[in-house]
Coordinates of C-alpha atoms in Angstrom, one line a residue:
X7 CA -93.5 -61.6 -121.2
X8 CA -91.8 -60.1 -118.5
X9 CA -89.1 -62.3 -116.6
X10 CA -87.4 -61.3 -113.1
X11 CA -84.5 -63.5 -111.2
X12 CA -84.7 -66.1 -108.5
X13 CA -82.1 -64.4 -106.4
X14 CA -80.4 -67.5 -105.0
X15 CA -80.4 -69.7 -108.7
X16 CA -80.4 -67.6 -110.7
X17 CA -83.2 -68.7 -113.4
X18 CA -85.2 -66.4 -115.1
X19 CA -88.6 -67.1 -114.3
X20 CA -92.0 -65.5 -116.0
X21 CA -93.6 -63.2 -113.3
X22 CA -96.8 -64.7 -114.4
X23 CA -97.1 -68.2 -113.1
X24 CA -100.1 -70.8 -114.0
X25 CA -101.8 -72.1 -110.7
X26 CA -103.5 -75.5 -111.3
X27 CA -106.1 -75.2 -108.0
X28 CA -108.8 -73.2 -109.9
X29 CA -109.0 -75.1 -113.6
X30 CA -111.9 -75.3 -115.4
X31 CA -114.4 -78.2 -114.8
X32 CA -117.1 -79.7 -116.6
X33 CA -120.6 -80.5 -114.9
X34 CA -119.9 -83.2 -112.8
X35 CA -116.8 -81.5 -111.3
X36 CA -113.8 -83.4 -112.8
X37 CA -111.3 -81.2 -114.7
X38 CA -112.2 -80.3 -118.5
X39 CA -109.3 -81.9 -119.7
X40 CA -109.4 -80.8 -123.1
X41 CA -109.9 -77.4 -122.4
X42 CA -107.2 -77.2 -119.5
X43 CA -104.8 -78.5 -121.6
X44 CA -105.2 -75.6 -124.1
X45 CA -105.0 -73.1 -121.4
X46 CA -101.9 -74.2 -119.8
X47 CA -100.0 -74.7 -123.3
X48 CA -101.3 -71.5 -124.7
X49 CA -99.9 -69.6 -121.6
X50 CA -96.5 -71.8 -122.3
X51 CA -96.6 -70.9 -125.9
X52 CA -96.7 -67.3 -124.7
X53 CA -94.4 -67.1 -122.1
X54 CA -95.0 -68.5 -118.8
X55 CA -92.8 -70.7 -117.2
X56 CA -93.8 -71.3 -113.8
X57 CA -96.6 -74.0 -113.2
X58 CA -97.7 -74.3 -110.1
X59 CA -99.9 -77.3 -108.6
X60 CA -100.1 -79.3 -105.2
X61 CA -101.3 -83.0 -104.3
X62 CA -104.6 -82.6 -103.2
X63 CA -106.0 -79.4 -105.6
X64 CA -108.5 -80.8 -107.5
X65 CA -109.3 -83.7 -105.4
X66 CA -106.1 -85.0 -105.8
X67 CA -106.4 -85.2 -110.0
X68 CA -104.6 -81.7 -110.5
X69 CA -100.9 -83.2 -110.5
X70 CA -102.0 -86.3 -113.0
X71 CA -103.6 -83.7 -115.2
X72 CA -100.5 -81.9 -115.3
X73 CA -98.1 -84.4 -115.9
X74 CA -100.2 -85.5 -119.2
X75 CA -100.3 -81.7 -120.3
X76 CA -97.0 -81.1 -120.3
X77 CA -96.0 -84.2 -122.8
X78 CA -95.5 -83.2 -126.1
X79 CA -92.0 -81.5 -124.9
X80 CA -94.1 -78.7 -122.6
X81 CA -92.2 -80.0 -119.5
X82 CA -89.0 -79.5 -121.1
X83 CA -90.3 -75.4 -121.4
X84 CA -91.3 -75.0 -117.8
X85 CA -89.8 -74.9 -114.0
X86 CA -92.8 -77.3 -112.0
X87 CA -94.0 -76.6 -109.2
X88 CA -95.6 -78.7 -106.2
X89 CA -96.0 -79.4 -102.6
X90 CA -95.4 -81.4 -99.8
X91 CA -98.9 -82.2 -97.8
X92 CA -97.3 -82.4 -94.5
X93 CA -100.3 -82.6 -92.7
X94 CA -101.0 -85.9 -94.2
X95 CA -97.4 -87.4 -93.5
X96 CA -97.5 -89.5 -89.9
X97 CA -93.2 -89.9 -90.8
X98 CA -90.1 -89.2 -91.9
X99 CA -90.7 -92.2 -94.5
X100 CA -94.2 -90.8 -95.7
X101 CA -92.7 -87.5 -97.0
X102 CA -90.7 -89.7 -99.4
X103 CA -93.4 -92.0 -100.5
X104 CA -95.6 -88.5 -101.3
X105 CA -92.9 -87.2 -103.6
X106 CA -91.9 -90.0 -105.3
X107 CA -95.9 -90.7 -105.9
X108 CA -95.6 -87.0 -107.0
X109 CA -93.0 -87.7 -109.2
X110 CA -94.9 -90.3 -110.8
X111 CA -98.2 -88.6 -110.8
X112 CA -96.4 -85.6 -113.0
X113 CA -94.7 -87.7 -115.1
X114 CA -91.5 -86.4 -114.1
X115 CA -87.5 -86.9 -112.8
X116 CA -87.8 -84.1 -110.8
X117 CA -89.7 -81.7 -109.0
X118 CA -87.8 -77.8 -109.9
X119 CA -89.5 -76.0 -106.9
X120 CA -90.8 -77.9 -104.0
X121 CA -92.9 -76.8 -101.5
X122 CA -93.9 -77.9 -98.2
X123 CA -97.6 -77.1 -98.3
X124 CA -99.4 -74.9 -96.2
X125 CA -97.5 -74.2 -93.1
X126 CA -98.5 -72.5 -89.9
X127 CA -96.2 -72.7 -86.9
X128 CA -98.2 -75.7 -85.1
X129 CA -97.6 -77.8 -88.7
X130 CA -94.1 -76.3 -88.9
X131 CA -93.1 -77.7 -85.6
X132 CA -94.4 -81.0 -86.2
X133 CA -92.8 -81.2 -89.3
X134 CA -89.2 -80.4 -88.0
X135 CA -89.7 -83.2 -85.0
X136 CA -90.4 -85.9 -87.7
X137 CA -87.3 -84.9 -89.9
X138 CA -88.5 -82.5 -92.5
X139 CA -85.1 -81.2 -93.1
X140 CA -83.4 -84.2 -94.0
X141 CA -86.3 -84.9 -96.2
X142 CA -85.8 -81.9 -97.8
X143 CA -81.4 -81.9 -97.9
X144 CA -81.7 -85.6 -99.6
X145 CA -84.3 -85.3 -101.9
X146 CA -82.2 -82.1 -102.9
X147 CA -79.2 -84.3 -102.7
X148 CA -80.2 -87.5 -105.2
X149 CA -81.8 -84.8 -107.9
X150 CA -85.5 -85.6 -107.2
X151 CA -86.2 -81.9 -106.0
X152 CA -83.9 -79.2 -107.5
X153 CA -85.3 -75.9 -104.8
X154 CA -86.6 -76.2 -101.6
X155 CA -89.1 -73.6 -100.2
X156 CA -92.6 -73.4 -98.4
X157 CA -96.2 -72.0 -98.7
X158 CA -97.3 -70.2 -95.9
X159 CA -100.8 -69.1 -94.1
X160 CA -100.1 -68.3 -90.7
X161 CA -99.2 -65.6 -88.5
X162 CA -96.4 -63.3 -89.3
X163 CA -94.5 -64.0 -86.2
X164 CA -94.0 -67.7 -87.4
X165 CA -93.4 -66.6 -90.9
X166 CA -89.9 -65.1 -90.0
X167 CA -88.9 -67.9 -87.8
X168 CA -89.9 -70.9 -90.5
X169 CA -87.7 -68.3 -93.0
X170 CA -85.0 -68.6 -90.7
X171 CA -85.1 -72.2 -89.8
X172 CA -84.0 -74.1 -93.0
X173 CA -81.8 -72.6 -96.1
X174 CA -84.8 -72.1 -97.8
X175 CA -84.3 -70.7 -102.1
X176 CA -87.9 -69.5 -102.1
X177 CA -91.2 -69.2 -99.9
X178 CA -95.2 -68.6 -101.3
X179 CA -97.3 -66.5 -99.5
X180 CA -100.5 -64.7 -100.2
X181 CA -100.3 -61.2 -100.9
X182 CA -102.9 -58.3 -102.2
X183 CA -103.4 -55.3 -102.0
X184 CA -105.8 -56.3 -99.1
X185 CA -103.5 -58.8 -97.0
X186 CA -100.3 -55.6 -96.9
X187 CA -100.7 -56.5 -92.9
X188 CA -102.4 -60.2 -93.0
X189 CA -100.4 -63.7 -92.8
X190 CA -97.1 -63.2 -94.1
X191 CA -97.9 -59.8 -94.9
X192 CA -95.6 -56.8 -96.5
X193 CA -93.5 -57.1 -93.4
X194 CA -92.6 -61.0 -94.0
X195 CA -92.3 -60.6 -97.8
X196 CA -89.7 -57.9 -97.3
X197 CA -87.8 -60.2 -94.2
X198 CA -87.9 -63.2 -96.7
X199 CA -86.1 -61.2 -99.7
X200 CA -83.6 -59.6 -97.2
X201 CA -82.6 -63.7 -96.9
X202 CA -82.3 -64.3 -100.4
X203 CA -85.3 -65.8 -101.0
X204 CA -87.1 -65.6 -104.0
X205 CA -91.2 -64.7 -103.2
X206 CA -94.0 -66.4 -105.3
X207 CA -97.4 -64.7 -104.6
X208 CA -100.7 -66.5 -104.6
X209 CA -104.0 -65.1 -104.1
X210 CA -103.1 -61.6 -106.1
X211 CA -107.1 -61.2 -106.6
X212 CA -108.0 -62.9 -103.2
X213 CA -109.7 -65.5 -105.2
X214 CA -111.7 -63.6 -107.6
X215 CA -113.1 -61.2 -104.7
X216 CA -111.5 -58.3 -105.9
X217 CA -112.8 -58.8 -109.8
X218 CA -115.9 -60.4 -109.3
X219 CA -118.3 -59.2 -108.9
X220 CA -117.0 -55.1 -108.7
X221 CA -119.3 -53.1 -106.4
X222 CA -120.6 -50.1 -107.8
X223 CA -119.0 -48.1 -104.8
X224 CA -115.5 -49.7 -105.8
X225 CA -116.1 -49.2 -109.3
X226 CA -116.5 -45.4 -108.8
X227 CA -113.0 -45.0 -107.8
X228 CA -111.8 -47.1 -110.6
X229 CA -113.3 -44.7 -113.2
X230 CA -111.3 -41.6 -111.5
X231 CA -107.9 -43.2 -112.9
X232 CA -107.0 -41.3 -115.8
X233 CA -105.7 -44.5 -117.3
X234 CA -108.0 -46.6 -117.6
X235 CA -107.5 -50.3 -116.5
X236 CA -109.7 -53.4 -115.0
X237 CA -110.0 -54.4 -111.4
X238 CA -107.6 -57.5 -112.6
X239 CA -104.7 -55.3 -114.2
X240 CA -105.0 -52.7 -110.9
X241 CA -104.5 -56.2 -108.5
X242 CA -102.0 -57.2 -110.7
X243 CA -99.7 -54.5 -111.0
X244 CA -99.9 -53.6 -107.6
X245 CA -98.3 -56.8 -106.8
X246 CA -95.7 -56.2 -109.5
X247 CA -94.9 -52.8 -108.1
X248 CA -93.0 -54.6 -105.8
X249 CA -89.3 -55.7 -106.6
X250 CA -88.9 -58.5 -104.0
X251 CA -92.0 -60.1 -105.9
X252 CA -90.2 -62.5 -108.8
X253 CA -93.7 -64.6 -109.9
X254 CA -97.0 -64.3 -109.4
X255 CA -99.5 -67.2 -109.6
X256 CA -103.2 -66.8 -111.3
X257 CA -105.5 -69.4 -111.5
X258 CA -106.5 -68.7 -114.9
X259 CA -109.5 -70.8 -116.3
X260 CA -111.1 -68.6 -118.7
X261 CA -109.2 -67.7 -122.0
X262 CA -109.8 -63.8 -121.9
X263 CA -109.0 -64.3 -118.4
X264 CA -105.3 -65.5 -119.7
X265 CA -104.6 -63.1 -122.5
X266 CA -105.3 -60.3 -120.3
X267 CA -103.0 -61.3 -117.4
X268 CA -100.2 -62.2 -120.5
X269 CA -100.9 -58.3 -122.0
X270 CA -100.1 -56.9 -118.5
X271 CA -97.4 -59.6 -117.7
X272 CA -95.9 -57.7 -120.6
X273 CA -95.9 -54.2 -119.3
X274 CA -95.8 -54.7 -115.3
X275 CA -92.5 -53.3 -114.2
X276 CA -91.3 -53.1 -110.8
X277 CA -91.9 -49.2 -109.1
X278 CA -93.7 -48.4 -112.7
X279 CA -97.1 -47.2 -110.5
X280 CA -97.1 -43.2 -109.3
X281 CA -98.0 -42.1 -105.8
X282 CA -101.6 -41.0 -107.2
X283 CA -102.1 -44.9 -108.4
X284 CA -100.9 -46.2 -105.2
X285 CA -103.7 -44.2 -103.6
X286 CA -106.2 -44.6 -105.7
X287 CA -105.7 -48.6 -104.8
X288 CA -105.4 -47.4 -101.3
X289 CA -109.1 -45.9 -101.5
X290 CA -110.0 -49.2 -103.0
X291 CA -108.9 -50.8 -100.4
X292 CA -110.9 -49.0 -97.6
X293 CA -113.5 -49.1 -99.8
X294 CA -113.3 -53.2 -99.8
X295 CA -113.2 -53.2 -95.9
X296 CA -116.1 -51.2 -95.8
X297 CA -118.0 -53.9 -97.4
X298 CA -116.8 -57.4 -97.2
X299 CA -117.8 -59.5 -94.4
X300 CA -115.7 -62.7 -94.9
X301 CA -112.3 -63.0 -96.0
X302 CA -112.2 -66.2 -97.6
X303 CA -110.5 -66.7 -100.7
X304 CA -112.2 -70.0 -101.5
X305 CA -109.1 -72.4 -101.3
X306 CA -111.3 -74.7 -99.9
X307 CA -108.6 -76.2 -97.3
X308 CA -111.2 -76.5 -95.3
X309 CA -113.6 -79.2 -97.3
X310 CA -114.8 -81.2 -97.6
X311 CA -116.8 -81.0 -94.5
X312 CA -118.1 -83.8 -92.5
X313 CA -121.9 -82.8 -92.5
X314 CA -121.9 -81.8 -96.7
X315 CA -121.3 -77.6 -96.4
X316 CA -119.9 -75.8 -98.9
X317 CA -118.0 -73.6 -96.8
X318 CA -116.2 -71.3 -99.7
X319 CA -119.2 -71.2 -101.7
X320 CA -121.5 -70.3 -98.9
X321 CA -118.8 -67.3 -97.9
X322 CA -118.7 -66.6 -101.8
X323 CA -122.6 -65.6 -102.2
X324 CA -122.5 -64.0 -98.5
X325 CA -119.9 -61.6 -99.5
X326 CA -121.2 -61.3 -103.1
X327 CA -124.8 -59.9 -101.2
X328 CA -122.5 -57.3 -99.9
X329 CA -120.2 -56.1 -102.6
X330 CA -122.7 -56.4 -105.3
X331 CA -125.6 -54.9 -103.3
X332 CA -128.4 -56.9 -104.8
X333 CA -129.8 -59.0 -101.7
X334 CA -132.5 -60.4 -103.9
X335 CA -129.8 -62.0 -106.0
X336 CA -127.8 -62.9 -103.7
X337 CA -130.5 -65.3 -102.1
X338 CA -131.7 -66.7 -105.4
X339 CA -128.1 -68.1 -106.3
X340 CA -127.7 -69.3 -102.7
X341 CA -130.8 -71.4 -103.5
X342 CA -129.6 -72.4 -107.2
X343 CA -126.2 -73.1 -106.1
X344 CA -126.4 -74.9 -103.2
X345 CA -129.9 -76.4 -103.2
X346 CA -128.6 -78.7 -105.9
X347 CA -130.2 -76.8 -108.7
X348 CA -126.7 -75.9 -110.8
X349 CA -124.9 -79.3 -109.4
X350 CA -125.3 -82.7 -108.7
X351 CA -125.3 -84.4 -105.2
X352 CA -127.1 -83.2 -102.1
X353 CA -127.7 -79.7 -100.8
X354 CA -124.7 -78.1 -99.7
X355 CA -126.6 -75.1 -97.5
X356 CA -125.2 -73.4 -94.4
X357 CA -127.6 -74.8 -92.0
X358 CA -126.2 -78.3 -92.3
X359 CA -123.7 -77.0 -89.9
X360 CA -123.4 -78.9 -86.5
X361 CA -120.7 -76.6 -85.1
X362 CA -118.0 -79.7 -85.4
X363 CA -115.1 -77.2 -85.5
X364 CA -113.8 -79.9 -87.9
X365 CA -112.8 -76.7 -90.7
X366 CA -111.4 -74.2 -87.8
X367 CA -107.9 -75.6 -88.1
X368 CA -108.0 -76.0 -91.7
X369 CA -108.4 -72.7 -92.5
X370 CA -105.7 -70.5 -93.4
X371 CA -107.7 -67.5 -92.9
X372 CA -108.3 -68.5 -89.6
X373 CA -111.8 -67.6 -89.9
X374 CA -114.4 -68.6 -87.1
X375 CA -116.4 -70.8 -89.8
X376 CA -119.0 -71.7 -87.7
X377 CA -119.8 -68.4 -86.2
X378 CA -119.9 -67.5 -90.1
X379 CA -121.9 -70.1 -91.2
X380 CA -124.8 -68.7 -88.6
X381 CA -124.9 -65.3 -90.3
X382 CA -125.1 -67.0 -93.8
X383 CA -128.3 -68.8 -92.4
X384 CA -129.4 -66.1 -90.9
X385 CA -129.1 -63.6 -94.0
X386 CA -129.1 -66.0 -97.0
X387 CA -132.3 -68.9 -95.9
X388 CA -135.4 -67.9 -94.1
X389 CA -138.7 -69.8 -94.2
X390 CA -138.9 -69.2 -98.5
X391 CA -135.5 -71.3 -99.2
X392 CA -137.6 -74.2 -100.6
X393 CA -139.8 -71.5 -102.5
X394 CA -136.5 -70.2 -103.9
X395 CA -135.0 -73.5 -104.9
X396 CA -137.9 -74.3 -106.7
X397 CA -138.2 -71.0 -108.4
X398 CA -134.4 -71.9 -109.7
X399 CA -135.1 -75.0 -111.1
X400 CA -137.5 -73.6 -113.2
X401 CA -135.1 -71.1 -114.3
X402 CA -132.6 -73.4 -114.8
X403 CA -134.9 -76.0 -116.6
X404 CA -134.3 -78.7 -113.8
X405 CA -136.3 -81.0 -112.7

């Protein structure tokens, strides 16, 4: 495992962090605690020392899970990060109450890296008027948090002014080779680094869209590289190639993915990609731009939908149709995965959308969700949808 220093405090942090937003789950949707605990502890045993969660992850169960997973001495081996759900706060007092609840859930007396969660310009302005700076100052002074930061999903111009608005220790940004000019982007990352902030990166694989599935036309580009690497390794190495980046979070939920990421994190030096390799990544980026229809990362901030639409899954399968080139396969999986064949509960089809707009302000990617759901309906539903659901029930032995 390689380590990089957090600029303001000198902490030696593993360049690979464990993100706890996409833990393995059981059929009923609850965290598969036995498996997830083994995964988290395995990663820590192999050098990971930065673990990230947040109040809403896994229906508010990620934090209490992690509190249990970090028992038996594992809490002392890591720097723990979680986040203030600022959109839920109605007053300055609420902020303290959220933090105190999080400390209890996580079974700890302090948070090493505490972030104001999912900032956009308007939310930051609201929190400023409620006294968020005073909250952070006092929480640091009384020892409940050690380092203060923020995660960001807004426009570039808002990012810079938020960086300048408080004496932050670090920030968390979405960054990958498709997002160089999106949200904070490269310009914002370099600006924050110039101000002494540590940079933690989320969505290095863009919610898995850069690795699963890999379109044939994209694979053909990767296959031209003299040095053979998986798409995940290329994506991770591209982020770690930037010396400004301290930690890259990976939402690891499969054992082979953890092993692969650990291997790459033992080799990924900054400035280690050649110009020819960087040009190869640029060619892949251009090809993805031609193929992708929706810039959804699967973060689920838009959920729950009041009408029961599974928005991220609708967009995942919609993108898969174009990334895989298999329209029939995508239509079948749409029926199976959204038609209550592979899950419990009611169907979650895009056609249940009533254009209420509840999701629009919540989307970090600023996707016109109701409009895009109309495209999903047009291309993935149709008059044979019920027939495809019935076929899926037979295929998956569901009655």
